[in-house]
Short mmCIF file of C-alpha atoms in Angstrom, two decimals:
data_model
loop_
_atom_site.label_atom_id
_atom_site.label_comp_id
_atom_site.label_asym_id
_atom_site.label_seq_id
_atom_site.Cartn_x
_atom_site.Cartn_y
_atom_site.Cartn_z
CA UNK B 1 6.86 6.47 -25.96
CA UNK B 2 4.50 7.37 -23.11
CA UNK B 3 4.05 4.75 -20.05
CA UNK B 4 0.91 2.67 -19.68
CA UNK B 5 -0.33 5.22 -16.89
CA UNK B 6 0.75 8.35 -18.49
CA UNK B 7 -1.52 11.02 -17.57
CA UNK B 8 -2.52 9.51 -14.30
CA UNK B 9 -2.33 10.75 -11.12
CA UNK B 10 -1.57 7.91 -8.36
CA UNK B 11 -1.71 8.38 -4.98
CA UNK B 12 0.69 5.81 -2.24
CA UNK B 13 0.19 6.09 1.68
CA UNK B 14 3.61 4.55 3.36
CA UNK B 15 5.88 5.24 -0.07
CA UNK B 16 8.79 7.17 1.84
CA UNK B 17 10.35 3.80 2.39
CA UNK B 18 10.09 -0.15 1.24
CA UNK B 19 7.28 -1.39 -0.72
CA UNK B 20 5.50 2.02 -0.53
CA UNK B 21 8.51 3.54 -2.26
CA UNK B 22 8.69 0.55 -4.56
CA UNK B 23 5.53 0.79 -5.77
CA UNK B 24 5.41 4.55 -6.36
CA UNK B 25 8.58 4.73 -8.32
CA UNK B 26 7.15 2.09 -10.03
CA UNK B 27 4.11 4.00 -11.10
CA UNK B 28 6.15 7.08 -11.91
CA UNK B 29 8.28 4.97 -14.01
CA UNK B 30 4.82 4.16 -15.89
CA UNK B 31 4.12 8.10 -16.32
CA UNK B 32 1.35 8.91 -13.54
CA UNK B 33 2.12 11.62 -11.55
CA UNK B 34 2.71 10.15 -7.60
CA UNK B 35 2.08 11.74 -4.36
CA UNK B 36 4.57 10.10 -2.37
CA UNK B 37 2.49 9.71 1.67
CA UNK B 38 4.87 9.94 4.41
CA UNK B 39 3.97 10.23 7.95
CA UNK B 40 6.77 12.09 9.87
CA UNK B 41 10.11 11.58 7.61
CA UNK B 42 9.34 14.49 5.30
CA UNK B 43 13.25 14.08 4.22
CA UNK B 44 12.58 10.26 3.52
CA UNK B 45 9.83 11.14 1.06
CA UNK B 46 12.05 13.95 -0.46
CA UNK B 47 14.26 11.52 -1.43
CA UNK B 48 11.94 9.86 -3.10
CA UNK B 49 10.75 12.30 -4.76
CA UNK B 50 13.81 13.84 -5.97
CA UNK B 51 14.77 9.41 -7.05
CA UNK B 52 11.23 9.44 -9.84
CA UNK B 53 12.34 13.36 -11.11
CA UNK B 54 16.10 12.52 -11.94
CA UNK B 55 14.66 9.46 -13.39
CA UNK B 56 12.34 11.60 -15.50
CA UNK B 57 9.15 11.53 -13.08
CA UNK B 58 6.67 13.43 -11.52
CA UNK B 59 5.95 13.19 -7.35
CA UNK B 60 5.54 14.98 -4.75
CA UNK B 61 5.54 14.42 -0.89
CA UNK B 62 2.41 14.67 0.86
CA UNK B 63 1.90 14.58 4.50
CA UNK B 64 -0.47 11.71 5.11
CA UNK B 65 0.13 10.74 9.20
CA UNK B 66 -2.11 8.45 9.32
CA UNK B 67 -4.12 6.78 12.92
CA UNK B 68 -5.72 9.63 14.44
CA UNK B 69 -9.78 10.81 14.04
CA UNK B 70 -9.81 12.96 11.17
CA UNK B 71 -6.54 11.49 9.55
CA UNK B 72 -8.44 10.83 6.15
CA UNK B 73 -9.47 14.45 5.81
CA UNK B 74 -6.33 15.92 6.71
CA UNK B 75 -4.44 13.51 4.20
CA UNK B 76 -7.48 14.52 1.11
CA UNK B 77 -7.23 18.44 2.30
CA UNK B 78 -2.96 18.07 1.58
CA UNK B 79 -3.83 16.34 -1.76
CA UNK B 80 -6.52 18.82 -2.90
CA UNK B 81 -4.10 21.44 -2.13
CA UNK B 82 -0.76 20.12 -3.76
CA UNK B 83 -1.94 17.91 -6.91
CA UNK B 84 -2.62 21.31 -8.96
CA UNK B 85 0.90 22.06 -8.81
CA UNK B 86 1.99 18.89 -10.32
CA UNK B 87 -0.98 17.94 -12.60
CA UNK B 88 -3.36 19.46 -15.12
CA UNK B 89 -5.68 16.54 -14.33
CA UNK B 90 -8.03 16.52 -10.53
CA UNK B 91 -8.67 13.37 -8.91
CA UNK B 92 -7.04 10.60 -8.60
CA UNK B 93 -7.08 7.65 -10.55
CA UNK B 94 -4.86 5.33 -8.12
CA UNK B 95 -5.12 4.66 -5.00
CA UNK B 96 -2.54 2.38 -2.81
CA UNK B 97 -3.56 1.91 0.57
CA UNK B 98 0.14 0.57 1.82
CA UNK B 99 1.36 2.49 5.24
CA UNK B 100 0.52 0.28 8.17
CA UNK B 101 2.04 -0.82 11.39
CA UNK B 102 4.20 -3.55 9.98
CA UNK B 103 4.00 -5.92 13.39
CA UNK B 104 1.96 -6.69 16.56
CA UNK B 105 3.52 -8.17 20.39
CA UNK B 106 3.02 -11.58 20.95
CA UNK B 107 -0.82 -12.53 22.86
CA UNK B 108 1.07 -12.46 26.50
CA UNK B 109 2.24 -8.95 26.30
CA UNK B 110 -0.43 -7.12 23.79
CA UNK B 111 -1.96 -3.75 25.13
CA UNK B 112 -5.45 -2.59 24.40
CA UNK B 113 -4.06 0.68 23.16
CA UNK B 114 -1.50 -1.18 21.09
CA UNK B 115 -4.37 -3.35 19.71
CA UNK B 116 -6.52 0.04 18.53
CA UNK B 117 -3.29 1.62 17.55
CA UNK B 118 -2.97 -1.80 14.79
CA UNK B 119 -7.00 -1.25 13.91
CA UNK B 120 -6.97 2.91 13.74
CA UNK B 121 -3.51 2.69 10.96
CA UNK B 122 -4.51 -0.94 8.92
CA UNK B 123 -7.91 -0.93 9.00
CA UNK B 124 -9.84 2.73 9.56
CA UNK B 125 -7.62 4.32 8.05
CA UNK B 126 -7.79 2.78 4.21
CA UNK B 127 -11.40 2.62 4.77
CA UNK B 128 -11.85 5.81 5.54
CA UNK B 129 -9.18 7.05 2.41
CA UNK B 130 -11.64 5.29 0.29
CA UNK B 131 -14.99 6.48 1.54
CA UNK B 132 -13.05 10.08 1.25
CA UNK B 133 -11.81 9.57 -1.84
CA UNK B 134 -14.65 8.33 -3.68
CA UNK B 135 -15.94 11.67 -5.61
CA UNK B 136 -11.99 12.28 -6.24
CA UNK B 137 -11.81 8.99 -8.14
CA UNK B 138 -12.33 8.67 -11.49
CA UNK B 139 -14.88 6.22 -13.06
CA UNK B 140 -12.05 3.24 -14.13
CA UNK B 141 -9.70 4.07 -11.43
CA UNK B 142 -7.92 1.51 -9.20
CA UNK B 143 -7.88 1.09 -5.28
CA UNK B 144 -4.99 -0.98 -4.02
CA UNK B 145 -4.54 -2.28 -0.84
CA UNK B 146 -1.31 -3.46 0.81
CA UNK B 147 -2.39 -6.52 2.62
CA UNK B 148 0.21 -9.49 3.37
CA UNK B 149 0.23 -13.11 3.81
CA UNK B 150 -0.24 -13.52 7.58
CA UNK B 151 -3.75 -13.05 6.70
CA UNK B 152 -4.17 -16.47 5.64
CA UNK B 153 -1.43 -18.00 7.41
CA UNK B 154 -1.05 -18.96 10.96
CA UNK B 155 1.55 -16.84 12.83
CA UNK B 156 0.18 -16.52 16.37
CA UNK B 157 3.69 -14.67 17.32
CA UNK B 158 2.09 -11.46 15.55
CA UNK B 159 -1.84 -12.34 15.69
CA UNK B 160 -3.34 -9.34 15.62
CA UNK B 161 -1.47 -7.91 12.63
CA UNK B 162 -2.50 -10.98 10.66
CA UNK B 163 -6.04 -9.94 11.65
CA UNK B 164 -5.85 -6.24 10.63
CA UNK B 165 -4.66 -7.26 6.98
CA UNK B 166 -7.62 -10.35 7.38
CA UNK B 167 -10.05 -7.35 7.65
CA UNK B 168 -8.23 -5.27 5.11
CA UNK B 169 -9.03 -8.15 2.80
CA UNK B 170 -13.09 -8.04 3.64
CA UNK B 171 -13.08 -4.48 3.12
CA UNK B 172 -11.53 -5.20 -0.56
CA UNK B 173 -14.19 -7.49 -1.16
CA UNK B 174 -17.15 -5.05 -0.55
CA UNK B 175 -15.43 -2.06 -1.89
CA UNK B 176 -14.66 -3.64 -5.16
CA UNK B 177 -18.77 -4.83 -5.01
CA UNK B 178 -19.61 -1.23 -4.17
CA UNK B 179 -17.85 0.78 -7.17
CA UNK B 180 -17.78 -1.49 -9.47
CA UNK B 181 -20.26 0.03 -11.30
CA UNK B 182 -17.92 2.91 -11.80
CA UNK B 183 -15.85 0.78 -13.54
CA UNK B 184 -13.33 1.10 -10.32
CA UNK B 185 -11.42 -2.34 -9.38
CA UNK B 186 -10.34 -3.04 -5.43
CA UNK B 187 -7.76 -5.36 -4.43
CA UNK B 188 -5.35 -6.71 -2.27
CA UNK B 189 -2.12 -7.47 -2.66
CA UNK B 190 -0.46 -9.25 0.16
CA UNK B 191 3.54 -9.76 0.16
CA UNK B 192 5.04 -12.03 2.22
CA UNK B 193 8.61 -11.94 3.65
CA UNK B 194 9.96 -8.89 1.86
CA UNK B 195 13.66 -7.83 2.26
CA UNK B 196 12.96 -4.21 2.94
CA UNK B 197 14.76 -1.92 6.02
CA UNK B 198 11.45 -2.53 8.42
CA UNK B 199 12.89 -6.10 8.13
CA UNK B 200 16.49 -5.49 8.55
CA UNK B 201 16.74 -6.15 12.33
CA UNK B 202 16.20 -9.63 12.00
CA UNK B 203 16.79 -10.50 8.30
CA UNK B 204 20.24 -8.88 7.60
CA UNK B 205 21.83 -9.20 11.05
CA UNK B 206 21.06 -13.02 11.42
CA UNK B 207 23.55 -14.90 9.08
CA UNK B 208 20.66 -17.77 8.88
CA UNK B 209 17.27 -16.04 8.31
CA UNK B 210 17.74 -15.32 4.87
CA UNK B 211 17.72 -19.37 4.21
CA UNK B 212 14.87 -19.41 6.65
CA UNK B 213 12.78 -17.12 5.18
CA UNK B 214 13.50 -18.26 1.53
CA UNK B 215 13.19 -21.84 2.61
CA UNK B 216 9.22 -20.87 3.30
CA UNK B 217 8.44 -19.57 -0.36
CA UNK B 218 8.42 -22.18 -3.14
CA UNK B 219 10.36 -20.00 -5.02
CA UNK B 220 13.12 -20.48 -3.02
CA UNK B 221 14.19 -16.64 -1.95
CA UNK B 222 13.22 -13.71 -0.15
CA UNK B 223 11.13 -11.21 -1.84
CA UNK B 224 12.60 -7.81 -2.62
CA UNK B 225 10.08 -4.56 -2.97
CA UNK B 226 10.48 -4.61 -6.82
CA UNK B 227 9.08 -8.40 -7.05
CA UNK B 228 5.83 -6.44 -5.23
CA UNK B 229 5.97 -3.25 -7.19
CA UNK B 230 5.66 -4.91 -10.42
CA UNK B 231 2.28 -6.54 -9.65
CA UNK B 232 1.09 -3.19 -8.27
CA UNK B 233 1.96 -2.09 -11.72
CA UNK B 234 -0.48 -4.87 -13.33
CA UNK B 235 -3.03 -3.68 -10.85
CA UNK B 236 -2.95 -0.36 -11.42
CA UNK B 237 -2.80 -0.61 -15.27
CA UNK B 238 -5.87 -1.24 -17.91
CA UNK B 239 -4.60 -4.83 -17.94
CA UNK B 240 -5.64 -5.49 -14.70
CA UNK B 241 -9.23 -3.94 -16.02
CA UNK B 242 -11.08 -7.49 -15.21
CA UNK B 243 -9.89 -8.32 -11.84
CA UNK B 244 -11.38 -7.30 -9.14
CA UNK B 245 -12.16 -8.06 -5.27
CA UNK B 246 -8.79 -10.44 -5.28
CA UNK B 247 -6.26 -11.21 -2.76
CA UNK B 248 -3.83 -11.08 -5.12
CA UNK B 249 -0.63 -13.43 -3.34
CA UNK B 250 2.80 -12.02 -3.69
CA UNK B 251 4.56 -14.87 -1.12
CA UNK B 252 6.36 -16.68 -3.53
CA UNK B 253 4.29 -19.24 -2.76
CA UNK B 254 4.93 -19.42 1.03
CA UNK B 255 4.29 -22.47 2.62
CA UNK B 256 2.07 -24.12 -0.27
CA UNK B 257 3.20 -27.75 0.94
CA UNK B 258 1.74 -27.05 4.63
#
């Protein structure tokens, strides 16, 4: 039996590692064919790729380093050139905006050219992908963004990366306005404390910020990448067809009695 996105061709910035790599082995697992964006570990995304083809899968790495001017043509120009070799089918029918700077300083200690650096990767970038990749999407595709719960919650420690995924989340909004008409749905999906490597320095090593961290979700745990991928999966499929212009939470309900 063929997967829900069989025939598909997806398309995940950030997937050589964590949620990225979740949520395109996901996505393979559900037949479209996945371009796996990595920024410098080419052997990271290899992996990957070489995980969703023993599995049965179709991917492919493609070089998507992304906070520079020009980095949305340079990432389209890669995909142009490599999806023929994978899929009978142009385009792109799913797009998941996830690589991003993952954390910001503290107010005290934040540099101007570590604030742009935040801005050029979370926020330019996807909207730039986007505005690129609009006459590569097909009419009924899906735009996903990675967004993540800081944007709603106060965490002055890392401000300004709560306020990159806060704009991330107004650009979802009016891109989901914008081609909806195409029958194309934008959204965001924003995780909150996810047990992935970025986290590991803190959440592993520390024998009491797993409790911590679960303590803050209703749920009562720590989120792992597949709890994300899954609802990526929803997103991306024809279930999801209705919803549109969401901030879809994925905290486990973090924080709900504050």
């Amino acid at each position: 039996m063929s997967g829900p996105l069989e025939g598909k061709n997806a398309l995940v910035t950030g997937a050589s590692r964590g949620i990225g790599r979740a949520i395109a082995e996901r996505l393979a697992a559900d037949g479209a064919t996945v371009a796996v964006g990595y920024a410098t570990r080419v052997d990271a995304a290899e992996e990957v790729v070489r995980a969703i083809t023993a599995d049965g899968g179709r991917a492919f790495a493609l070089p998507s380093r992304l906070g520079f001017h020009g980095d949305a043509d340079a990432l389209w120009a890669a995909y142009d050139r490599l999806i023929p070799e994978h899929s009978a089918r142009p385009g792109v029918d799913i797009l998941v905006n996830n690589a991003a700077i993952g954390s910001s300083p503290e107010l005290d200690v934040l540099a101007e050219d570590e604030f742009d650096a935040l801005f050029a990767v979370n926020v330019r970038a996807p909207l730039l992908i986007v505005q690129r990749a609009r006459k590569r999407l097909h009419d009924g595709g899906r735009v996903i963004n990675v967004s993540s719960g800081t944007a709603r919650l106060a965490m002055p420690g890392i401000m300004a990366y709560g306020a990159t995924k806060g704009a991330l989340d107004t650009l979802t909004l009016n891109l989901a306005q914008l081609l909806g008409p195409r029958g194309i749905t934008v959204n965001s999906l924003a995780p909150g404390i996810v047990d992935t490597d970025t986290n590991a320095g803190w959440l592993r090593e520390d024998p009491g910020a797993q409790a911590w961290a679960g303590s803050l979700a209703a749920l009562g745990r720590v989120g792992r990448p597949d709890d994300i991928s899954g609802i990526a999966a929803f997103l991306a499929s024809d279930d999801a067809r209705w919803v549109t212009g969401r901030v879809i939470d994925a905290t486990g309900g973090a924080l709900l009695g504050v």
